[in-house]
Amino acid sequence: MGKKRKHSESESVAVPKKEDSASERPTRTLLGWKDNNNNNHNDEVKDLDSPFFRNKEKVLVTCSRRINYRYRHLMLNVVSLLPHCKKDNKVESKETKGATLNELVELKNCSSCLFFECRKAKDLYLWMAKCPNGPSVKFLVSAVHTMEELKLTGNHLKGSRPILTFSTNFEKDAHWKLLKEMLLQIFETPKDHRKAKPFHDHVFVFSIVDDHIWFRNYQISVPHNEADKLPRGGLDKMTLVEVGPRFCLNPIKIFGGSFGGPTLYENPFYVSPNQIRALQKKKNAGKYAKKVKAKTRRKMHEMSNTLEPDEFADMWKE
């Protein structure tokens, strides 16, 4: 039989104390860890300076079914520019697409969504939403030029962090300020992201012209050799070379919720592409009606002004 364990050995087994056990894990938020115990200002400053990954922004990029090939290439270009995005399968463009997209965003553990919706294989709409509580914006995308079409000379490192620049018009009205904040949160690559490179070698430019948001992507080009590096402050030698893609966003409506809800802003100058095509058909139909009227006027004129018989008409028939 085995020996019995001594009483002293059984007492020597260490019992974990409450102080040695792991502390309760703080609440995780989008901007960092929320400590429920310490709410002092100094602790908040320490959290900002801590080396942990703070910004948890993730963007879901998807499109509707029966999308045009040019618009699909534009979506893939946007995916290549955002290393913190997640691409998903196509979603049916119906009235219930909002609930479906919100569920997909939750399953993919994302906080924002870019949904490219194509209608009639001609018109492209872009939904930009903060999920699940909103707000969301619906844009009409026009003047689309993909990277494959432009063939520009610019080139930058894939996955590098961009510098976002906005024109001064974004501070003019409240809805432009809201759009600026949404663009800043969605297109800005989080610091220390696992798929992002720790370099700034390109610039995203958002400018407002004629109440439209124009997007451009430029490479920061620094002409120098490996032996002769550019000193700090030598910004006069830096140039911008366009990379692509290009597109224009026309805001239609801003909603209070995600893919719906109360309307916060409606563009009074927006004209739908269907109305533009209908006006163009009426214009073309007016041209045809003018031709028909001109023919009838010519016939009436010929009937009212008959020509006199020519005495030399049958001279050469013999």
Short mmCIF file of C-alpha atoms in Angstrom, two decimals:
data_model
loop_
_atom_site.label_atom_id
_atom_site.label_comp_id
_atom_site.label_asym_id
_atom_site.label_seq_id
_atom_site.Cartn_x
_atom_site.Cartn_y
_atom_site.Cartn_z
CA MET A 1 0.00 0.00 0.00
CA GLY A 2 1.08 3.54 -0.64
CA LYS A 3 2.27 5.80 2.07
CA LYS A 4 -0.13 8.25 3.56
CA ARG A 5 0.56 11.92 2.94
CA LYS A 6 1.71 13.73 6.00
CA HIS A 7 -0.47 16.42 7.51
CA SER A 8 2.28 18.98 7.05
CA GLU A 9 2.47 18.28 3.30
CA SER A 10 -1.26 18.77 2.88
CA GLU A 11 -1.05 22.09 4.64
CA SER A 12 1.87 23.18 2.49
CA VAL A 13 -0.34 23.25 -0.67
CA ALA A 14 -0.76 26.92 -1.46
CA VAL A 15 -4.28 28.24 -1.79
CA PRO A 16 -4.56 31.13 -4.26
CA LYS A 17 -5.45 34.34 -2.54
CA LYS A 18 -7.89 36.88 -3.83
CA GLU A 19 -5.08 39.38 -4.30
CA ASP A 20 -3.05 36.96 -6.48
CA SER A 21 -6.00 36.09 -8.75
CA ALA A 22 -6.53 37.95 -12.05
CA SER A 23 -8.40 41.20 -11.80
CA GLU A 24 -11.71 41.71 -13.53
CA ARG A 25 -11.32 42.50 -17.23
CA PRO A 26 -12.44 46.03 -18.11
CA THR A 27 -15.15 46.75 -20.65
CA ARG A 28 -13.97 46.87 -24.24
CA THR A 29 -15.15 49.80 -26.39
CA LEU A 30 -14.40 51.04 -29.88
CA LEU A 31 -11.89 53.63 -28.65
CA GLY A 32 -10.19 51.48 -26.04
CA TRP A 33 -10.65 49.82 -22.64
CA LYS A 34 -13.16 51.36 -20.27
CA ASP A 35 -12.10 51.04 -16.63
CA ASN A 36 -15.09 50.96 -14.29
CA ASN A 37 -13.07 51.45 -11.11
CA ASN A 38 -10.85 54.39 -11.94
CA ASN A 39 -12.49 57.29 -13.68
CA ASN A 40 -9.89 59.96 -12.99
CA HIS A 41 -8.53 62.21 -15.69
CA ASN A 42 -4.97 61.00 -15.10
CA ASP A 43 -6.04 57.42 -15.75
CA GLU A 44 -7.65 58.46 -19.02
CA VAL A 45 -4.43 60.14 -20.09
CA LYS A 46 -2.50 56.99 -19.23
CA ASP A 47 -4.92 54.89 -21.31
CA LEU A 48 -4.30 57.13 -24.32
CA ASP A 49 -0.54 56.72 -23.96
CA SER A 50 -0.68 52.96 -23.39
CA PRO A 51 0.85 50.72 -26.08
CA PHE A 52 -2.35 48.67 -26.57
CA PHE A 53 -4.33 48.79 -29.81
CA ARG A 54 -7.11 51.34 -29.26
CA ASN A 55 -8.99 52.18 -32.44
CA LYS A 56 -11.10 49.15 -33.34
CA GLU A 57 -12.65 50.60 -36.47
CA LYS A 58 -13.47 47.93 -39.09
CA VAL A 59 -15.37 48.53 -42.32
CA LEU A 60 -17.52 46.00 -44.16
CA VAL A 61 -17.43 46.52 -47.95
CA THR A 62 -20.02 44.75 -50.09
CA CYS A 63 -22.19 45.32 -53.15
CA SER A 64 -25.56 44.39 -54.60
CA ARG A 65 -26.27 41.68 -57.15
CA ARG A 66 -26.17 42.38 -60.91
CA ILE A 67 -23.57 45.10 -60.44
CA ASN A 68 -21.75 46.49 -63.46
CA TYR A 69 -18.14 45.42 -64.03
CA ARG A 70 -16.83 49.02 -63.82
CA TYR A 71 -18.53 49.55 -60.49
CA ARG A 72 -17.26 46.21 -59.22
CA HIS A 73 -13.71 47.25 -60.13
CA LEU A 74 -14.25 50.52 -58.26
CA MET A 75 -15.31 48.57 -55.17
CA LEU A 76 -12.19 46.39 -55.42
CA ASN A 77 -10.04 49.52 -55.71
CA VAL A 78 -11.59 50.87 -52.51
CA VAL A 79 -10.95 47.52 -50.80
CA SER A 80 -7.27 47.69 -51.80
CA LEU A 81 -7.02 51.19 -50.30
CA LEU A 82 -8.52 50.21 -46.92
CA PRO A 83 -6.46 47.55 -45.09
CA HIS A 84 -8.90 47.62 -42.15
CA CYS A 85 -11.91 46.57 -44.27
CA LYS A 86 -13.58 43.20 -44.72
CA LYS A 87 -15.11 42.17 -48.04
CA ASP A 88 -18.29 40.09 -48.11
CA ASN A 89 -20.52 38.40 -50.69
CA LYS A 90 -23.15 40.21 -52.71
CA VAL A 91 -26.40 41.22 -51.02
CA GLU A 92 -29.80 41.36 -52.69
CA SER A 93 -30.90 44.97 -53.12
CA LYS A 94 -34.39 44.92 -51.59
CA GLU A 95 -36.33 46.90 -49.02
CA THR A 96 -35.04 44.61 -46.26
CA LYS A 97 -31.39 45.11 -47.14
CA GLY A 98 -30.87 47.28 -44.05
CA ALA A 99 -31.61 44.47 -41.59
CA THR A 100 -29.48 42.04 -43.62
CA LEU A 101 -26.51 44.41 -43.73
CA ASN A 102 -26.75 45.20 -40.02
CA GLU A 103 -26.67 41.47 -39.28
CA LEU A 104 -23.66 40.98 -41.56
CA VAL A 105 -21.83 43.86 -39.89
CA GLU A 106 -22.47 42.30 -36.49
CA LEU A 107 -21.31 38.86 -37.67
CA LYS A 108 -18.13 40.31 -39.17
CA ASN A 109 -17.43 42.30 -35.98
CA CYS A 110 -17.36 45.59 -37.87
CA SER A 111 -18.49 49.08 -36.91
CA SER A 112 -19.08 50.67 -40.34
CA CYS A 113 -20.36 49.61 -43.75
CA LEU A 114 -19.85 50.66 -47.38
CA PHE A 115 -22.59 49.23 -49.61
CA PHE A 116 -22.36 49.73 -53.38
CA GLU A 117 -25.88 49.45 -54.79
CA CYS A 118 -26.37 49.25 -58.57
CA ARG A 119 -29.75 49.99 -60.16
CA LYS A 120 -30.74 49.22 -63.77
CA ALA A 121 -27.09 48.31 -64.49
CA LYS A 122 -26.46 52.04 -64.96
CA ASP A 123 -26.78 53.96 -61.70
CA LEU A 124 -24.47 53.43 -58.72
CA TYR A 125 -25.49 54.40 -55.19
CA LEU A 126 -23.16 54.26 -52.19
CA TRP A 127 -24.51 53.67 -48.69
CA MET A 128 -22.15 54.79 -45.93
CA ALA A 129 -23.38 53.77 -42.48
CA LYS A 130 -22.21 53.54 -38.89
CA CYS A 131 -23.69 50.36 -37.49
CA PRO A 132 -25.85 49.53 -35.63
CA ASN A 133 -27.09 52.92 -34.38
CA GLY A 134 -26.32 55.21 -37.33
CA PRO A 135 -26.11 57.71 -38.87
CA SER A 136 -26.09 56.67 -42.53
CA VAL A 137 -25.76 58.53 -45.84
CA LYS A 138 -26.91 57.67 -49.35
CA PHE A 139 -24.78 59.00 -52.22
CA LEU A 140 -25.14 58.96 -55.98
CA VAL A 141 -21.76 58.02 -57.44
CA SER A 142 -20.80 59.62 -60.75
CA ALA A 143 -17.64 60.37 -62.78
CA VAL A 144 -16.22 56.92 -61.99
CA HIS A 145 -12.68 56.16 -63.18
CA THR A 146 -10.96 53.04 -61.89
CA MET A 147 -7.23 52.38 -61.58
CA GLU A 148 -7.31 50.06 -64.59
CA GLU A 149 -8.84 52.75 -66.82
CA LEU A 150 -6.64 55.68 -65.83
CA LYS A 151 -3.20 54.00 -66.01
CA LEU A 152 -1.61 56.81 -64.00
CA THR A 153 2.08 56.90 -63.14
CA GLY A 154 1.56 57.13 -59.38
CA ASN A 155 2.15 54.15 -57.10
CA HIS A 156 2.22 53.67 -53.34
CA LEU A 157 2.72 50.87 -50.84
CA LYS A 158 -0.31 48.65 -50.38
CA GLY A 159 -1.65 48.82 -46.84
CA SER A 160 0.13 52.04 -45.88
CA ARG A 161 -1.73 54.63 -43.81
CA PRO A 162 -3.11 57.59 -45.78
CA ILE A 163 -3.18 61.26 -44.84
CA LEU A 164 -6.72 62.61 -45.13
CA THR A 165 -7.21 66.19 -46.31
CA PHE A 166 -10.50 68.07 -46.51
CA SER A 167 -11.36 71.37 -48.14
CA THR A 168 -12.47 74.31 -46.01
CA ASN A 169 -16.05 73.93 -47.30
CA PHE A 170 -16.62 71.05 -44.89
CA GLU A 171 -16.80 73.54 -42.02
CA LYS A 172 -19.54 75.57 -43.71
CA ASP A 173 -22.72 73.69 -42.75
CA ALA A 174 -23.74 71.09 -40.17
CA HIS A 175 -24.38 68.29 -42.68
CA TRP A 176 -20.92 68.78 -44.22
CA LYS A 177 -19.36 68.51 -40.75
CA LEU A 178 -21.23 65.25 -40.18
CA LEU A 179 -20.07 63.88 -43.55
CA LYS A 180 -16.49 64.91 -42.78
CA GLU A 181 -16.54 63.02 -39.49
CA MET A 182 -17.97 59.89 -41.15
CA LEU A 183 -15.38 60.00 -43.95
CA LEU A 184 -12.64 60.52 -41.38
CA GLN A 185 -13.68 57.50 -39.32
CA ILE A 186 -14.25 55.16 -42.27
CA PHE A 187 -11.29 55.99 -44.54
CA GLU A 188 -8.69 56.54 -41.83
CA THR A 189 -6.59 53.44 -41.22
CA PRO A 190 -6.22 52.76 -37.46
CA LYS A 191 -2.77 53.07 -35.98
CA ASP A 192 -0.89 49.80 -35.29
CA HIS A 193 -3.39 47.79 -37.32
CA ARG A 194 -2.12 44.30 -38.04
CA LYS A 195 -2.61 44.66 -41.82
CA ALA A 196 -1.38 48.26 -42.08
CA LYS A 197 2.16 49.41 -42.80
CA PRO A 198 3.58 52.11 -40.48
CA PHE A 199 4.21 54.59 -43.32
CA HIS A 200 2.46 57.64 -44.78
CA ASP A 201 3.13 57.66 -48.51
CA HIS A 202 -0.20 58.73 -50.03
CA VAL A 203 -2.96 61.30 -49.49
CA PHE A 204 -6.75 61.05 -49.72
CA VAL A 205 -8.22 64.36 -50.90
CA PHE A 206 -11.91 65.16 -50.28
CA SER A 207 -13.04 68.44 -51.82
CA ILE A 208 -16.48 70.01 -52.27
CA VAL A 209 -17.24 71.50 -55.69
CA ASP A 210 -20.83 72.32 -56.76
CA ASP A 211 -22.20 70.55 -53.65
CA HIS A 212 -20.47 67.31 -54.70
CA ILE A 213 -17.66 65.49 -52.88
CA TRP A 214 -14.76 64.72 -55.22
CA PHE A 215 -12.28 62.01 -54.23
CA ARG A 216 -8.65 61.85 -55.36
CA ASN A 217 -5.73 59.68 -54.27
CA TYR A 218 -2.16 61.01 -54.58
CA GLN A 219 1.23 59.46 -53.94
CA ILE A 220 3.78 61.47 -51.93
CA SER A 221 6.87 61.44 -54.15
CA VAL A 222 10.24 62.44 -52.68
CA PRO A 223 13.07 62.63 -55.28
CA HIS A 224 16.29 61.59 -53.52
CA ASN A 225 18.96 58.89 -53.63
CA GLU A 226 19.73 56.39 -50.89
CA ALA A 227 22.94 58.22 -49.98
CA ASP A 228 21.39 61.68 -50.14
CA LYS A 229 18.27 61.49 -48.01
CA LEU A 230 15.82 64.35 -47.74
CA PRO A 231 16.32 66.36 -44.53
CA ARG A 232 13.44 67.21 -42.24
CA GLY A 233 11.52 70.26 -43.32
CA GLY A 234 12.40 69.86 -47.00
CA LEU A 235 8.79 69.84 -48.11
CA ASP A 236 9.51 72.01 -51.16
CA LYS A 237 11.04 68.99 -52.93
CA MET A 238 8.02 66.75 -52.33
CA THR A 239 5.49 66.32 -55.13
CA LEU A 240 2.09 64.62 -55.47
CA VAL A 241 1.45 62.08 -58.21
CA GLU A 242 -2.11 60.86 -58.75
CA VAL A 243 -2.72 57.14 -58.31
CA GLY A 244 -6.49 56.71 -58.59
CA PRO A 245 -9.31 55.84 -58.50
CA ARG A 246 -11.54 58.86 -59.10
CA PHE A 247 -15.20 59.27 -58.24
CA CYS A 248 -17.72 61.91 -57.26
CA LEU A 249 -20.28 61.61 -54.45
CA ASN A 250 -23.57 63.48 -54.59
CA PRO A 251 -25.30 63.31 -51.16
CA ILE A 252 -29.00 62.47 -51.40
CA LYS A 253 -30.18 61.93 -47.82
CA ILE A 254 -28.72 61.60 -44.34
CA PHE A 255 -30.62 59.24 -42.02
CA GLY A 256 -30.50 59.10 -38.24
CA GLY A 257 -30.31 55.29 -38.10
CA SER A 258 -28.37 52.60 -39.89
CA PHE A 259 -29.75 52.23 -43.46
CA GLY A 260 -32.91 54.08 -42.47
CA GLY A 261 -34.57 56.03 -39.71
CA PRO A 262 -35.52 59.71 -39.45
CA THR A 263 -34.25 61.96 -42.24
CA LEU A 264 -31.71 64.45 -40.91
CA TYR A 265 -30.91 66.13 -44.23
CA GLU A 266 -32.26 65.99 -47.77
CA ASN A 267 -30.48 67.52 -50.74
CA PRO A 268 -32.84 70.05 -52.38
CA PHE A 269 -30.76 70.17 -55.59
CA TYR A 270 -30.73 66.42 -56.22
CA VAL A 271 -32.22 65.18 -59.49
CA SER A 272 -32.51 61.43 -59.95
CA PRO A 273 -30.98 59.76 -63.03
CA ASN A 274 -34.45 58.50 -64.03
CA GLN A 275 -35.71 62.09 -64.31
CA ILE A 276 -32.65 63.07 -66.34
CA ARG A 277 -33.21 60.19 -68.77
CA ALA A 278 -36.93 61.04 -69.04
CA LEU A 279 -36.11 64.67 -69.89
CA GLN A 280 -33.58 63.49 -72.47
CA LYS A 281 -36.22 61.24 -74.09
CA LYS A 282 -38.66 64.14 -74.24
CA LYS A 283 -35.98 66.27 -75.83
CA ASN A 284 -35.23 63.61 -78.44
CA ALA A 285 -38.96 63.11 -79.03
CA GLY A 286 -39.27 66.85 -79.61
CA LYS A 287 -36.64 66.66 -82.34
CA TYR A 288 -38.59 63.90 -84.12
CA ALA A 289 -41.83 65.87 -83.81
CA LYS A 290 -40.11 68.89 -85.39
CA LYS A 291 -39.00 66.73 -88.33
CA VAL A 292 -42.55 65.43 -88.86
CA LYS A 293 -43.97 68.95 -88.75
CA ALA A 294 -41.37 70.16 -91.23
CA LYS A 295 -42.31 67.38 -93.68
CA THR A 296 -46.02 68.20 -93.44
CA ARG A 297 -45.34 71.90 -93.94
CA ARG A 298 -43.27 71.10 -97.03
CA LYS A 299 -46.06 68.97 -98.51
CA MET A 300 -48.69 71.65 -97.83
CA HIS A 301 -46.45 74.25 -99.45
CA GLU A 302 -45.98 72.08 -102.55
CA MET A 303 -49.72 71.48 -102.80
CA SER A 304 -50.59 75.17 -102.49
CA ASN A 305 -47.86 76.34 -104.87
CA THR A 306 -48.03 74.02 -107.86
CA LEU A 307 -45.43 74.48 -110.61
CA GLU A 308 -46.40 75.44 -114.15
CA PRO A 309 -45.90 72.72 -116.81
CA ASP A 310 -42.53 72.97 -118.55
CA GLU A 311 -42.78 73.12 -122.35
CA PHE A 312 -39.29 71.63 -122.76
CA ALA A 313 -39.86 68.70 -120.38
CA ASP A 314 -40.67 66.13 -123.15
CA MET A 315 -38.27 67.44 -125.74
CA TRP A 316 -35.62 64.70 -125.51
CA LYS A 317 -37.98 61.77 -125.01
CA GLU A 318 -38.41 61.34 -128.76
#
